[in-house]
JSON list of C-alpha atoms in Angstrom, two decimals:
[
{"chain": "A", "resi": 1, "resn": "MET", "atom": "CA", "xyz": [-12.66, -41.95, 2.06]},
{"chain": "A", "resi": 2, "resn": "PRO", "atom": "CA", "xyz": [-13.15, -45.69, 2.58]},
{"chain": "A", "resi": 3, "resn": "LYS", "atom": "CA", "xyz": [-10.55, -47.98, 1.07]},
{"chain": "A", "resi": 4, "resn": "GLY", "atom": "CA", "xyz": [-11.38, -48.97, -2.52]},
{"chain": "A", "resi": 5, "resn": "SER", "atom": "CA", "xyz": [-13.99, -46.26, -3.07]},
{"chain": "A", "resi": 6, "resn": "LYS", "atom": "CA", "xyz": [-13.67, -43.71, -5.83]},
{"chain": "A", "resi": 7, "resn": "PRO", "atom": "CA", "xyz": [-14.40, -40.00, -5.51]},
{"chain": "A", "resi": 8, "resn": "ALA", "atom": "CA", "xyz": [-17.83, -39.01, -6.83]},
{"chain": "A", "resi": 9, "resn": "LYS", "atom": "CA", "xyz": [-17.67, -38.17, -10.50]},
{"chain": "A", "resi": 10, "resn": "LYS", "atom": "CA", "xyz": [-19.12, -34.79, -11.45]},
{"chain": "A", "resi": 11, "resn": "LYS", "atom": "CA", "xyz": [-22.14, -34.99, -13.69]},
{"chain": "A", "resi": 12, "resn": "ARG", "atom": "CA", "xyz": [-21.54, -33.55, -17.14]},
{"chain": "A", "resi": 13, "resn": "ALA", "atom": "CA", "xyz": [-23.70, -30.50, -17.87]},
{"chain": "A", "resi": 14, "resn": "ALA", "atom": "CA", "xyz": [-26.16, -30.89, -20.74]},
{"chain": "A", "resi": 15, "resn": "LEU", "atom": "CA", "xyz": [-25.20, -29.10, -23.94]},
{"chain": "A", "resi": 16, "resn": "LEU", "atom": "CA", "xyz": [-28.59, -29.78, -25.53]},
{"chain": "A", "resi": 17, "resn": "ASP", "atom": "CA", "xyz": [-31.96, -29.66, -23.83]},
{"chain": "A", "resi": 18, "resn": "ASN", "atom": "CA", "xyz": [-34.74, -32.24, -24.20]},
{"chain": "A", "resi": 19, "resn": "SER", "atom": "CA", "xyz": [-35.98, -30.61, -27.41]},
{"chain": "A", "resi": 20, "resn": "GLY", "atom": "CA", "xyz": [-32.51, -30.71, -29.03]},
{"chain": "A", "resi": 21, "resn": "ASP", "atom": "CA", "xyz": [-31.78, -26.99, -28.64]},
{"chain": "A", "resi": 22, "resn": "LEU", "atom": "CA", "xyz": [-28.70, -25.62, -26.91]},
{"chain": "A", "resi": 23, "resn": "SER", "atom": "CA", "xyz": [-29.19, -25.66, -23.13]},
{"chain": "A", "resi": 24, "resn": "HIS", "atom": "CA", "xyz": [-29.15, -22.39, -21.21]},
{"chain": "A", "resi": 25, "resn": "ALA", "atom": "CA", "xyz": [-25.79, -23.34, -19.67]},
{"chain": "A", "resi": 26, "resn": "ALA", "atom": "CA", "xyz": [-24.31, -24.07, -23.11]},
{"chain": "A", "resi": 27, "resn": "VAL", "atom": "CA", "xyz": [-25.60, -20.76, -24.52]},
{"chain": "A", "resi": 28, "resn": "ALA", "atom": "CA", "xyz": [-24.03, -18.91, -21.57]},
{"chain": "A", "resi": 29, "resn": "ALA", "atom": "CA", "xyz": [-20.71, -20.71, -22.14]},
{"chain": "A", "resi": 30, "resn": "PHE", "atom": "CA", "xyz": [-20.72, -19.99, -25.89]},
{"chain": "A", "resi": 31, "resn": "GLU", "atom": "CA", "xyz": [-21.63, -16.34, -25.29]},
{"chain": "A", "resi": 32, "resn": "HIS", "atom": "CA", "xyz": [-18.66, -16.12, -22.92]},
{"chain": "A", "resi": 33, "resn": "VAL", "atom": "CA", "xyz": [-16.38, -17.63, -25.57]},
{"chain": "A", "resi": 34, "resn": "PHE", "atom": "CA", "xyz": [-17.76, -15.36, -28.32]},
{"chain": "A", "resi": 35, "resn": "ASN", "atom": "CA", "xyz": [-17.21, -12.25, -26.20]},
{"chain": "A", "resi": 36, "resn": "ARG", "atom": "CA", "xyz": [-13.69, -13.37, -25.29]},
{"chain": "A", "resi": 37, "resn": "PHE", "atom": "CA", "xyz": [-12.69, -13.66, -28.95]},
{"chain": "A", "resi": 38, "resn": "ASP", "atom": "CA", "xyz": [-14.58, -10.57, -30.17]},
{"chain": "A", "resi": 39, "resn": "LEU", "atom": "CA", "xyz": [-11.48, -8.51, -29.46]},
{"chain": "A", "resi": 40, "resn": "ASP", "atom": "CA", "xyz": [-12.76, -5.31, -31.12]},
{"chain": "A", "resi": 41, "resn": "LYS", "atom": "CA", "xyz": [-16.15, -5.68, -29.38]},
{"chain": "A", "resi": 42, "resn": "ASP", "atom": "CA", "xyz": [-18.11, -5.02, -32.60]},
{"chain": "A", "resi": 43, "resn": "GLY", "atom": "CA", "xyz": [-20.55, -7.90, -32.00]},
{"chain": "A", "resi": 44, "resn": "ALA", "atom": "CA", "xyz": [-19.12, -10.15, -34.71]},
{"chain": "A", "resi": 45, "resn": "LEU", "atom": "CA", "xyz": [-16.07, -12.36, -35.22]},
{"chain": "A", "resi": 46, "resn": "SER", "atom": "CA", "xyz": [-13.80, -11.33, -38.08]},
{"chain": "A", "resi": 47, "resn": "ILE", "atom": "CA", "xyz": [-11.62, -13.84, -39.94]},
{"chain": "A", "resi": 48, "resn": "ALA", "atom": "CA", "xyz": [-8.68, -12.95, -37.67]},
{"chain": "A", "resi": 49, "resn": "GLU", "atom": "CA", "xyz": [-10.82, -13.41, -34.54]},
{"chain": "A", "resi": 50, "resn": "LEU", "atom": "CA", "xyz": [-12.22, -16.70, -35.86]},
{"chain": "A", "resi": 51, "resn": "GLN", "atom": "CA", "xyz": [-8.72, -17.94, -36.60]},
{"chain": "A", "resi": 52, "resn": "ALA", "atom": "CA", "xyz": [-7.57, -17.07, -33.06]},
{"chain": "A", "resi": 53, "resn": "PHE", "atom": "CA", "xyz": [-10.58, -19.00, -31.75]},
{"chain": "A", "resi": 54, "resn": "ALA", "atom": "CA", "xyz": [-9.81, -22.00, -34.03]},
{"chain": "A", "resi": 55, "resn": "ARG", "atom": "CA", "xyz": [-6.14, -22.08, -33.03]},
{"chain": "A", "resi": 56, "resn": "THR", "atom": "CA", "xyz": [-7.10, -22.09, -29.35]},
{"chain": "A", "resi": 57, "resn": "CYS", "atom": "CA", "xyz": [-9.54, -24.98, -29.84]},
{"chain": "A", "resi": 58, "resn": "ASN", "atom": "CA", "xyz": [-7.46, -26.98, -32.33]},
{"chain": "A", "resi": 59, "resn": "ASP", "atom": "CA", "xyz": [-3.93, -27.20, -30.92]},
{"chain": "A", "resi": 60, "resn": "GLY", "atom": "CA", "xyz": [-2.73, -24.23, -32.96]},
{"chain": "A", "resi": 61, "resn": "ASP", "atom": "CA", "xyz": [-4.45, -25.17, -36.22]},
{"chain": "A", "resi": 62, "resn": "ALA", "atom": "CA", "xyz": [-6.47, -22.46, -37.97]},
{"chain": "A", "resi": 63, "resn": "PHE", "atom": "CA", "xyz": [-9.66, -23.00, -39.98]},
{"chain": "A", "resi": 64, "resn": "SER", "atom": "CA", "xyz": [-9.07, -24.08, -43.58]},
{"chain": "A", "resi": 65, "resn": "ASP", "atom": "CA", "xyz": [-10.47, -21.98, -46.43]},
{"chain": "A", "resi": 66, "resn": "GLU", "atom": "CA", "xyz": [-13.21, -24.59, -46.86]},
{"chain": "A", "resi": 67, "resn": "GLU", "atom": "CA", "xyz": [-14.17, -24.42, -43.18]},
{"chain": "A", "resi": 68, "resn": "LEU", "atom": "CA", "xyz": [-14.29, -20.61, -43.36]},
{"chain": "A", "resi": 69, "resn": "GLU", "atom": "CA", "xyz": [-16.46, -20.86, -46.48]},
{"chain": "A", "resi": 70, "resn": "ASP", "atom": "CA", "xyz": [-18.87, -23.19, -44.64]},
{"chain": "A", "resi": 71, "resn": "LEU", "atom": "CA", "xyz": [-19.45, -20.47, -42.03]},
{"chain": "A", "resi": 72, "resn": "ARG", "atom": "CA", "xyz": [-21.40, -18.49, -44.64]},
{"chain": "A", "resi": 73, "resn": "PHE", "atom": "CA", "xyz": [-24.40, -20.70, -43.81]},
{"chain": "A", "resi": 74, "resn": "PHE", "atom": "CA", "xyz": [-24.55, -19.15, -40.34]},
{"chain": "A", "resi": 75, "resn": "GLU", "atom": "CA", "xyz": [-25.72, -15.60, -39.60]},
{"chain": "A", "resi": 76, "resn": "GLN", "atom": "CA", "xyz": [-23.21, -12.91, -40.52]},
{"chain": "A", "resi": 77, "resn": "ASP", "atom": "CA", "xyz": [-23.21, -9.14, -40.33]},
{"chain": "A", "resi": 78, "resn": "THR", "atom": "CA", "xyz": [-23.00, -6.87, -43.39]},
{"chain": "A", "resi": 79, "resn": "ASN", "atom": "CA", "xyz": [-19.19, -7.28, -43.39]},
{"chain": "A", "resi": 80, "resn": "LYS", "atom": "CA", "xyz": [-19.58, -11.09, -43.56]},
{"chain": "A", "resi": 81, "resn": "ASN", "atom": "CA", "xyz": [-18.33, -11.52, -40.00]},
{"chain": "A", "resi": 82, "resn": "LEU", "atom": "CA", "xyz": [-19.92, -14.21, -37.81]},
{"chain": "A", "resi": 83, "resn": "THR", "atom": "CA", "xyz": [-22.50, -12.79, -35.38]},
{"chain": "A", "resi": 84, "resn": "LEU", "atom": "CA", "xyz": [-23.29, -14.20, -31.95]},
{"chain": "A", "resi": 85, "resn": "LYS", "atom": "CA", "xyz": [-26.42, -15.79, -33.43]},
{"chain": "A", "resi": 86, "resn": "GLY", "atom": "CA", "xyz": [-24.26, -17.38, -36.15]},
{"chain": "A", "resi": 87, "resn": "PHE", "atom": "CA", "xyz": [-21.76, -18.60, -33.54]},
{"chain": "A", "resi": 88, "resn": "LEU", "atom": "CA", "xyz": [-24.61, -20.24, -31.62]},
{"chain": "A", "resi": 89, "resn": "GLN", "atom": "CA", "xyz": [-25.93, -21.77, -34.85]},
{"chain": "A", "resi": 90, "resn": "MET", "atom": "CA", "xyz": [-22.44, -23.13, -35.59]},
{"chain": "A", "resi": 91, "resn": "TYR", "atom": "CA", "xyz": [-22.19, -24.72, -32.14]},
{"chain": "A", "resi": 92, "resn": "HIS", "atom": "CA", "xyz": [-25.72, -26.09, -32.29]},
{"chain": "A", "resi": 93, "resn": "THR", "atom": "CA", "xyz": [-24.84, -27.79, -35.58]},
{"chain": "A", "resi": 94, "resn": "GLN", "atom": "CA", "xyz": [-21.58, -29.22, -34.24]},
{"chain": "A", "resi": 95, "resn": "THR", "atom": "CA", "xyz": [-23.08, -30.31, -30.93]},
{"chain": "A", "resi": 96, "resn": "SER", "atom": "CA", "xyz": [-26.03, -32.02, -32.61]},
{"chain": "A", "resi": 97, "resn": "ALA", "atom": "CA", "xyz": [-23.69, -33.97, -34.88]},
{"chain": "A", "resi": 98, "resn": "ARG", "atom": "CA", "xyz": [-20.55, -34.42, -32.75]},
{"chain": "A", "resi": 99, "resn": "GLU", "atom": "CA", "xyz": [-21.07, -33.55, -29.09]},
{"chain": "A", "resi": 100, "resn": "ASN", "atom": "CA", "xyz": [-17.61, -34.84, -28.11]},
{"chain": "A", "resi": 101, "resn": "ASP", "atom": "CA", "xyz": [-16.00, -32.32, -30.47]},
{"chain": "A", "resi": 102, "resn": "THR", "atom": "CA", "xyz": [-17.85, -29.54, -28.63]},
{"chain": "A", "resi": 103, "resn": "TRP", "atom": "CA", "xyz": [-16.63, -30.86, -25.29]},
{"chain": "A", "resi": 104, "resn": "GLN", "atom": "CA", "xyz": [-13.06, -30.92, -26.65]},
{"chain": "A", "resi": 105, "resn": "ASP", "atom": "CA", "xyz": [-13.42, -27.27, -27.71]},
{"chain": "A", "resi": 106, "resn": "LEU", "atom": "CA", "xyz": [-14.83, -26.29, -24.33]},
{"chain": "A", "resi": 107, "resn": "LYS", "atom": "CA", "xyz": [-12.00, -28.08, -22.53]},
{"chain": "A", "resi": 108, "resn": "ALA", "atom": "CA", "xyz": [-9.40, -26.32, -24.72]},
{"chain": "A", "resi": 109, "resn": "LEU", "atom": "CA", "xyz": [-11.11, -23.03, -23.82]},
{"chain": "A", "resi": 110, "resn": "GLY", "atom": "CA", "xyz": [-10.77, -23.72, -20.09]},
{"chain": "A", "resi": 111, "resn": "PHE", "atom": "CA", "xyz": [-14.27, -25.01, -19.27]},
{"chain": "A", "resi": 112, "resn": "ASP", "atom": "CA", "xyz": [-14.89, -28.08, -17.15]},
{"chain": "A", "resi": 113, "resn": "TYR", "atom": "CA", "xyz": [-17.81, -30.50, -17.44]},
{"chain": "A", "resi": 114, "resn": "THR", "atom": "CA", "xyz": [-20.00, -28.23, -15.29]},
{"chain": "A", "resi": 115, "resn": "LEU", "atom": "CA", "xyz": [-19.59, -25.40, -17.85]},
{"chain": "A", "resi": 116, "resn": "SER", "atom": "CA", "xyz": [-18.23, -23.10, -15.15]},
{"chain": "A", "resi": 117, "resn": "VAL", "atom": "CA", "xyz": [-16.74, -19.91, -16.53]},
{"chain": "A", "resi": 118, "resn": "PRO", "atom": "CA", "xyz": [-12.99, -20.48, -16.83]},
{"chain": "A", "resi": 119, "resn": "PRO", "atom": "CA", "xyz": [-10.58, -18.52, -14.62]},
{"chain": "A", "resi": 120, "resn": "PRO", "atom": "CA", "xyz": [-8.88, -15.44, -16.06]},
{"chain": "A", "resi": 121, "resn": "ASN", "atom": "CA", "xyz": [-5.69, -17.46, -16.77]},
{"chain": "A", "resi": 122, "resn": "ALA", "atom": "CA", "xyz": [-7.54, -19.82, -19.17]},
{"chain": "A", "resi": 123, "resn": "PRO", "atom": "CA", "xyz": [-6.18, -20.13, -22.72]},
{"chain": "A", "resi": 124, "resn": "ALA", "atom": "CA", "xyz": [-6.51, -16.77, -24.44]},
{"chain": "A", "resi": 125, "resn": "PRO", "atom": "CA", "xyz": [-6.68, -15.82, -28.10]},
{"chain": "A", "resi": 126, "resn": "ALA", "atom": "CA", "xyz": [-3.22, -15.64, -29.61]},
{"chain": "A", "resi": 127, "resn": "PRO", "atom": "CA", "xyz": [-2.64, -14.18, -33.06]},
{"chain": "A", "resi": 128, "resn": "SER", "atom": "CA", "xyz": [-0.58, -16.51, -35.20]},
{"chain": "A", "resi": 129, "resn": "ALA", "atom": "CA", "xyz": [0.15, -17.18, -38.84]},
{"chain": "A", "resi": 130, "resn": "ALA", "atom": "CA", "xyz": [-0.22, -20.94, -38.56]},
{"chain": "A", "resi": 131, "resn": "ALA", "atom": "CA", "xyz": [-0.97, -22.74, -41.80]},
{"chain": "A", "resi": 132, "resn": "PRO", "atom": "CA", "xyz": [-4.62, -23.74, -42.26]},
{"chain": "A", "resi": 133, "resn": "ALA", "atom": "CA", "xyz": [-5.51, -27.30, -41.38]},
{"chain": "A", "resi": 134, "resn": "PRO", "atom": "CA", "xyz": [-7.21, -29.46, -43.99]},
{"chain": "A", "resi": 135, "resn": "ALA", "atom": "CA", "xyz": [-10.97, -29.73, -43.61]},
{"chain": "A", "resi": 136, "resn": "PRO", "atom": "CA", "xyz": [-12.19, -32.99, -42.10]},
{"chain": "A", "resi": 137, "resn": "PRO", "atom": "CA", "xyz": [-14.35, -35.19, -44.34]},
{"chain": "A", "resi": 138, "resn": "SER", "atom": "CA", "xyz": [-18.08, -34.83, -43.83]},
{"chain": "A", "resi": 139, "resn": "ASN", "atom": "CA", "xyz": [-21.10, -36.65, -45.17]},
{"chain": "A", "resi": 140, "resn": "THR", "atom": "CA", "xyz": [-23.41, -33.72, -44.46]},
{"chain": "A", "resi": 141, "resn": "THR", "atom": "CA", "xyz": [-23.01, -30.16, -45.70]},
{"chain": "A", "resi": 142, "resn": "ALA", "atom": "CA", "xyz": [-22.96, -27.29, -43.25]},
{"chain": "A", "resi": 143, "resn": "ALA", "atom": "CA", "xyz": [-26.16, -25.98, -44.86]},
{"chain": "A", "resi": 144, "resn": "GLU", "atom": "CA", "xyz": [-27.95, -29.26, -44.15]},
{"chain": "A", "resi": 145, "resn": "GLN", "atom": "CA", "xyz": [-26.62, -29.39, -40.61]},
{"chain": "A", "resi": 146, "resn": "CYS", "atom": "CA", "xyz": [-27.64, -25.87, -39.71]},
{"chain": "A", "resi": 147, "resn": "ALA", "atom": "CA", "xyz": [-31.08, -25.98, -41.32]},
{"chain": "A", "resi": 148, "resn": "SER", "atom": "CA", "xyz": [-32.58, -27.46, -38.17]},
{"chain": "A", "resi": 149, "resn": "SER", "atom": "CA", "xyz": [-30.99, -24.83, -35.92]},
{"chain": "A", "resi": 150, "resn": "ASP", "atom": "CA", "xyz": [-32.21, -21.77, -37.87]},
{"chain": "A", "resi": 151, "resn": "ALA", "atom": "CA", "xyz": [-35.71, -21.78, -36.40]},
{"chain": "A", "resi": 152, "resn": "PHE", "atom": "CA", "xyz": [-34.44, -21.86, -32.81]},
{"chain": "A", "resi": 153, "resn": "TYR", "atom": "CA", "xyz": [-32.19, -18.82, -33.21]},
{"chain": "A", "resi": 154, "resn": "SER", "atom": "CA", "xyz": [-34.52, -16.71, -35.37]}
]
């Protein structure tokens, strides 16, 4: 490499496509994450599975009661567990509002900026009884945020 030159920076994969929907690469990454945390393989994330996911993404902090309550706006099964469709709705909402937060989650889950599937030694779900973290302030309700994503995932 010539003196003073920098290595080529990898281009960040798109999380949203030109129409504002989740890109195919993002959907594949989120499906991988969903399946990794769906420990009982029932097609939905229970509270315990969601909390393991949250702790992995949030430096050991679980979802607060308020954050768990907000998930009711996304598709759930008859047991009120978050389905894959609901998980995609949740990430569409977050990515549309705060794309950097989604990238932080993906990094914590072992993904790089190309959205390559992480190696088997990537951070795994770990059950823990960590105290819930307080919910961050928001100017928009989860219902308002997810309203635009419902049509895409219907």
